[in-house]
Amino acid sequence: MKVSKCDPRLAKYLIEQYGGADGELAAALRYLNQRYTIPDKVIGLLTDIGTEEFAHLEMIATMVYKLTKDATVEQMEAAGLGGHLVDHGFDLYYHNAAGNPFTVACLTAKGDPIANLYEDIAAEEKARATYQWLIDITDDADIQDGLRFLREREVIHALRFREAVEMLKGYQEEKKVF
Amino acid sequence: MSTGLPKEYYRLLEELQTVDFVLLELSLYLDTHPDDPQAIAQVQQFYLRRQGLVQQFETQFGPLQEYAHSPTVMGWPWAEMPWPWQV
Ligand SMILES: [Fe+2]
């Protein structure tokens, strides 16, 4: 992950994808949790995408870390990270851009594979939209590069989840026959 | 931490990331298209390429994976590796 400058203001926004409702942590936890009860043919997909989200979480963390590691207390304060500094110092923390701590209240598990997969698709689309906002808010070319990569991953994930819905629709119709 | 790492470190790592990305994309594709023999053949091809790269990287720069999944001849290099956010 290449980050060329110190920019705590940007870090404050990026943290949304670390501890925010549509961020990478939420995505990983949501998908991995759904695996136990989903029909067998979709477990592999949920495992693969859920694990990939943890890799993305580390990419976001790396950006945040590199953007803040050389910042002064004054720069952190000026970026609106004074509150963060008082509670966490230069540690990362799972909270959103507004500073609210991560909560699993943003996740659901409906006990219904189709409902769960539609939530996954919505989550991917929301993450994609968040990445777009982040790309628009920065002019740092290196960061934009990383964010574009992550945005494209959300597009692929949404596509694969849509295909999984089609696979399961067939499966559910089969089940209704009995 | 990133100072002093040779160019070869970044070159090999980038090649490995590229191959890993292909394998990741093929995996997700096969998760919803499990009957595509062409994709399965590509997995095999890139898997072999990855093995070669991993061996090259690990003999020069140390383990890539946790749980001692990488060869450890002397000492415990896991404790001294530069981590992804340090390079
Ligand atoms: Fe995703």
Coordinates of C-alpha atoms and ligand atoms in Angstrom, one line a residue:
Chain A
M1 CA 0.0 0.0 0.0
K2 CA 1.7 3.2 -1.1
V3 CA 0.8 6.3 0.8
S4 CA 2.9 9.3 0.0
K5 CA 1.9 11.9 2.6
C6 CA 0.7 12.5 6.1
D7 CA -3.0 13.5 6.0
P8 CA -5.0 12.8 9.2
R9 CA -8.0 14.6 7.7
L10 CA -8.3 11.9 5.0
A11 CA -7.6 9.2 7.7
K12 CA -10.6 10.4 9.6
Y13 CA -12.8 9.8 6.5
L14 CA -11.2 6.5 5.6
I15 CA -11.9 5.0 9.0
E16 CA -15.5 4.7 7.8
Q17 CA -14.5 1.6 5.9
Y18 CA -12.7 0.2 9.0
G19 CA -15.4 0.5 11.6
G20 CA -18.4 1.8 9.8
A21 CA -21.7 0.1 9.1
D22 CA -20.9 -0.7 5.5
G23 CA -17.2 -1.1 6.0
E24 CA -14.9 -4.1 5.6
L25 CA -15.2 -5.4 9.1
A26 CA -19.0 -5.4 8.9
A27 CA -18.8 -7.2 5.5
A28 CA -16.5 -9.9 6.8
L29 CA -18.5 -10.6 9.9
R30 CA -21.8 -10.6 8.0
Y31 CA -20.7 -13.1 5.3
L32 CA -18.7 -15.5 7.6
N33 CA -21.6 -15.7 10.0
Q34 CA -24.1 -16.7 7.3
R35 CA -22.1 -19.7 6.2
Y36 CA -23.3 -22.2 8.8
T37 CA -26.9 -22.3 7.7
I38 CA -26.7 -21.4 4.0
P39 CA -27.2 -24.2 1.4
D40 CA -23.9 -26.0 0.8
K41 CA -23.3 -24.6 -2.7
V42 CA -22.9 -21.0 -1.5
I43 CA -20.7 -21.7 1.6
G44 CA -17.5 -21.5 -0.6
L45 CA -18.5 -18.1 -2.0
L46 CA -19.3 -16.7 1.5
T47 CA -16.0 -18.0 2.8
D48 CA -13.9 -16.6 0.0
I49 CA -15.5 -13.2 0.0
G50 CA -15.7 -13.0 3.8
T51 CA -11.9 -13.7 4.0
E52 CA -11.1 -11.3 1.2
E53 CA -12.9 -8.5 3.2
F54 CA -10.4 -9.1 6.1
A55 CA -7.6 -8.5 3.6
H56 CA -9.4 -5.3 2.6
L57 CA -9.7 -4.3 6.3
E58 CA -5.9 -4.6 6.5
M59 CA -5.5 -2.4 3.4
I60 CA -7.7 0.3 4.9
A61 CA -5.9 0.0 8.3
T62 CA -2.6 0.4 6.5
M63 CA -3.8 3.6 4.8
V64 CA -5.1 5.0 8.0
Y65 CA -1.9 4.1 9.9
K66 CA 0.4 5.5 7.2
L67 CA -1.7 8.7 6.9
T68 CA -1.5 9.4 10.7
K69 CA 1.8 7.9 11.9
D70 CA 3.9 11.0 11.4
A71 CA 1.1 13.5 12.4
T72 CA 1.6 15.9 15.3
V73 CA -1.0 16.3 18.0
E74 CA -1.8 19.7 16.5
Q75 CA -2.4 18.2 13.0
M76 CA -4.6 15.4 14.6
E77 CA -6.7 18.1 16.4
A78 CA -7.0 20.2 13.3
A79 CA -8.3 17.2 11.4
G80 CA -11.0 16.6 13.9
L81 CA -9.2 13.7 15.5
G82 CA -8.7 15.4 18.9
G83 CA -11.3 13.1 20.5
H84 CA -9.8 10.0 18.9
L85 CA -6.4 11.0 20.3
V86 CA -7.7 11.5 23.8
D87 CA -9.2 8.0 23.9
H88 CA -6.9 6.0 21.6
G89 CA -3.7 7.9 21.0
F90 CA -2.4 6.9 17.6
D91 CA -4.0 3.4 17.9
L92 CA -6.6 2.5 15.3
Y93 CA -10.1 1.9 16.6
Y94 CA -13.2 0.3 15.1
H95 CA -15.4 3.4 14.7
N96 CA -16.9 5.2 11.8
A97 CA -16.0 8.6 10.4
A98 CA -18.2 10.3 12.9
G99 CA -16.5 8.5 15.8
N100 CA -19.2 6.1 16.7
P101 CA -17.9 2.7 17.8
F102 CA -18.5 -0.3 15.6
T103 CA -21.7 -2.2 16.4
V104 CA -23.1 -5.5 15.0
A105 CA -26.5 -3.8 15.2
C106 CA -25.7 -2.9 11.6
L107 CA -25.8 -6.6 10.6
T108 CA -28.8 -8.8 10.3
A109 CA -29.2 -12.6 10.0
K110 CA -32.7 -13.4 8.8
G111 CA -32.6 -17.2 8.8
D112 CA -33.5 -17.1 5.1
P113 CA -30.8 -17.6 2.4
I114 CA -32.4 -15.3 -0.2
A115 CA -33.0 -12.5 2.3
N116 CA -29.4 -12.8 3.6
L117 CA -27.9 -12.7 0.1
Y118 CA -30.0 -9.7 -0.8
E119 CA -28.6 -8.0 2.2
D120 CA -25.1 -8.9 1.1
I121 CA -25.8 -7.4 -2.3
A122 CA -27.0 -4.2 -0.7
A123 CA -24.0 -4.1 1.6
E124 CA -21.7 -4.4 -1.4
E125 CA -23.5 -1.6 -3.3
K126 CA -23.3 0.6 -0.2
A127 CA -19.6 -0.1 0.3
R128 CA -19.1 0.7 -3.4
A129 CA -20.9 4.0 -3.0
T130 CA -18.8 4.8 0.1
Y131 CA -15.6 4.2 -1.8
Q132 CA -16.9 6.5 -4.5
W133 CA -17.4 9.3 -2.0
L134 CA -14.0 8.7 -0.6
I135 CA -12.4 8.8 -4.1
D136 CA -14.2 12.1 -4.7
I137 CA -13.1 13.6 -1.4
T138 CA -9.3 13.1 -1.9
D139 CA -6.8 14.2 -4.5
D140 CA -4.0 11.9 -3.3
A141 CA -3.3 9.8 -6.4
D142 CA -1.9 6.8 -4.4
I143 CA -4.9 6.6 -2.1
Q144 CA -7.2 7.0 -5.1
D145 CA -5.5 4.1 -6.7
G146 CA -6.1 1.8 -3.7
L147 CA -9.7 3.0 -3.3
R148 CA -10.5 2.4 -6.9
F149 CA -9.2 -1.2 -6.6
L150 CA -11.4 -1.7 -3.5
R151 CA -14.4 -0.1 -5.2
E152 CA -14.0 -2.6 -8.1
R153 CA -13.9 -5.5 -5.7
E154 CA -17.3 -4.5 -4.3
V155 CA -18.6 -4.5 -7.9
I156 CA -17.4 -8.1 -8.4
H157 CA -18.7 -9.2 -5.0
A158 CA -22.1 -7.8 -5.7
L159 CA -22.1 -9.6 -9.1
R160 CA -21.1 -13.0 -7.5
F161 CA -23.8 -12.6 -4.8
R162 CA -26.4 -12.0 -7.5
E163 CA -25.3 -15.2 -9.2
A164 CA -25.6 -17.0 -5.9
V165 CA -29.2 -15.7 -5.6
E166 CA -30.0 -17.3 -9.0
M167 CA -28.3 -20.6 -7.9
L168 CA -30.5 -20.6 -4.7
K169 CA -33.7 -19.6 -6.4
G170 CA -33.5 -22.9 -8.3
Y171 CA -32.8 -24.7 -5.1
Q172 CA -35.7 -23.1 -3.2
E173 CA -38.1 -24.0 -6.0
E174 CA -36.9 -27.6 -5.8
K175 CA -37.6 -27.6 -2.1
K176 CA -41.2 -26.3 -2.5
V177 CA -42.0 -29.4 -4.6
F178 CA -41.9 -31.5 -1.5
Chain B
M1 CA 11.1 -0.5 8.7
S2 CA 10.7 -0.3 5.0
T3 CA 14.2 1.1 4.6
G4 CA 16.8 -1.3 3.5
L5 CA 14.5 -3.7 1.7
P6 CA 16.0 -4.5 -1.7
K7 CA 14.2 -3.8 -5.0
E8 CA 13.9 -7.6 -5.5
Y9 CA 11.6 -7.7 -2.4
Y10 CA 9.1 -5.4 -4.0
R11 CA 9.4 -7.0 -7.4
L12 CA 8.7 -10.5 -6.2
L13 CA 6.0 -9.4 -3.9
E14 CA 4.2 -7.5 -6.7
E15 CA 4.4 -10.5 -9.0
L16 CA 3.1 -12.7 -6.2
Q17 CA 0.2 -10.2 -5.6
T18 CA -0.6 -10.3 -9.3
V19 CA -0.8 -14.1 -9.4
D20 CA -2.7 -14.2 -6.1
F21 CA -5.2 -11.7 -7.5
V22 CA -5.8 -14.0 -10.6
L23 CA -6.3 -16.9 -8.3
L24 CA -8.7 -15.0 -6.1
E25 CA -10.7 -13.9 -9.1
L26 CA -10.8 -17.4 -10.5
S27 CA -11.9 -18.7 -7.1
L28 CA -14.9 -16.4 -6.8
Y29 CA -15.8 -17.1 -10.5
L30 CA -15.7 -20.8 -9.9
D31 CA -17.8 -20.5 -6.7
T32 CA -20.7 -19.6 -9.0
H33 CA -19.5 -21.4 -12.1
P34 CA -18.1 -24.6 -10.8
D35 CA -18.4 -26.5 -14.1
D36 CA -16.1 -24.4 -16.2
P37 CA -13.1 -26.6 -17.2
Q38 CA -11.2 -23.7 -18.7
A39 CA -11.2 -21.8 -15.4
I40 CA -10.1 -24.9 -13.6
A41 CA -7.2 -25.3 -16.0
Q42 CA -6.2 -21.7 -15.3
V43 CA -6.3 -22.3 -11.6
Q44 CA -3.9 -25.2 -12.0
Q45 CA -1.6 -23.1 -14.2
F46 CA -1.5 -20.1 -11.8
Y47 CA -1.2 -22.4 -8.8
L48 CA 2.1 -23.8 -10.1
R49 CA 3.3 -20.3 -10.9
R50 CA 2.5 -19.2 -7.4
Q51 CA 4.4 -22.1 -5.8
G52 CA 7.5 -21.1 -7.7
L53 CA 7.2 -17.5 -6.6
V54 CA 6.5 -18.4 -3.0
Q55 CA 9.6 -20.5 -2.8
Q56 CA 11.7 -17.8 -4.4
F57 CA 10.4 -15.2 -2.0
E58 CA 10.6 -17.3 1.2
T59 CA 14.1 -18.5 0.7
Q60 CA 15.2 -14.8 0.3
F61 CA 13.0 -12.9 2.6
G62 CA 11.3 -15.2 5.1
P63 CA 7.8 -16.6 5.7
L64 CA 4.7 -15.4 3.9
Q65 CA 2.2 -17.3 6.0
E66 CA 1.4 -17.8 9.7
Y67 CA 1.1 -21.1 11.6
A68 CA 4.6 -22.1 10.4
H69 CA 3.2 -22.9 7.0
S70 CA 6.5 -21.8 5.6
P71 CA 9.9 -23.4 5.9
T72 CA 11.7 -22.3 9.0
V73 CA 15.3 -23.4 9.1
M74 CA 16.8 -21.2 11.8
G75 CA 15.3 -19.0 14.4
W76 CA 11.8 -17.6 14.3
P77 CA 11.7 -15.0 11.5
W78 CA 8.0 -14.3 11.9
A79 CA 8.9 -12.1 14.8
E80 CA 11.1 -9.9 12.6
M81 CA 9.3 -9.7 9.3
P82 CA 8.4 -6.4 7.9
W83 CA 4.5 -6.4 7.9
P84 CA 2.3 -5.2 5.0
W85 CA 1.8 -1.8 6.7
Q86 CA 5.5 -1.4 7.2
V87 CA 6.7 -1.7 3.6
Ligands
FE1 FE -16.9 -6.6 -0.7

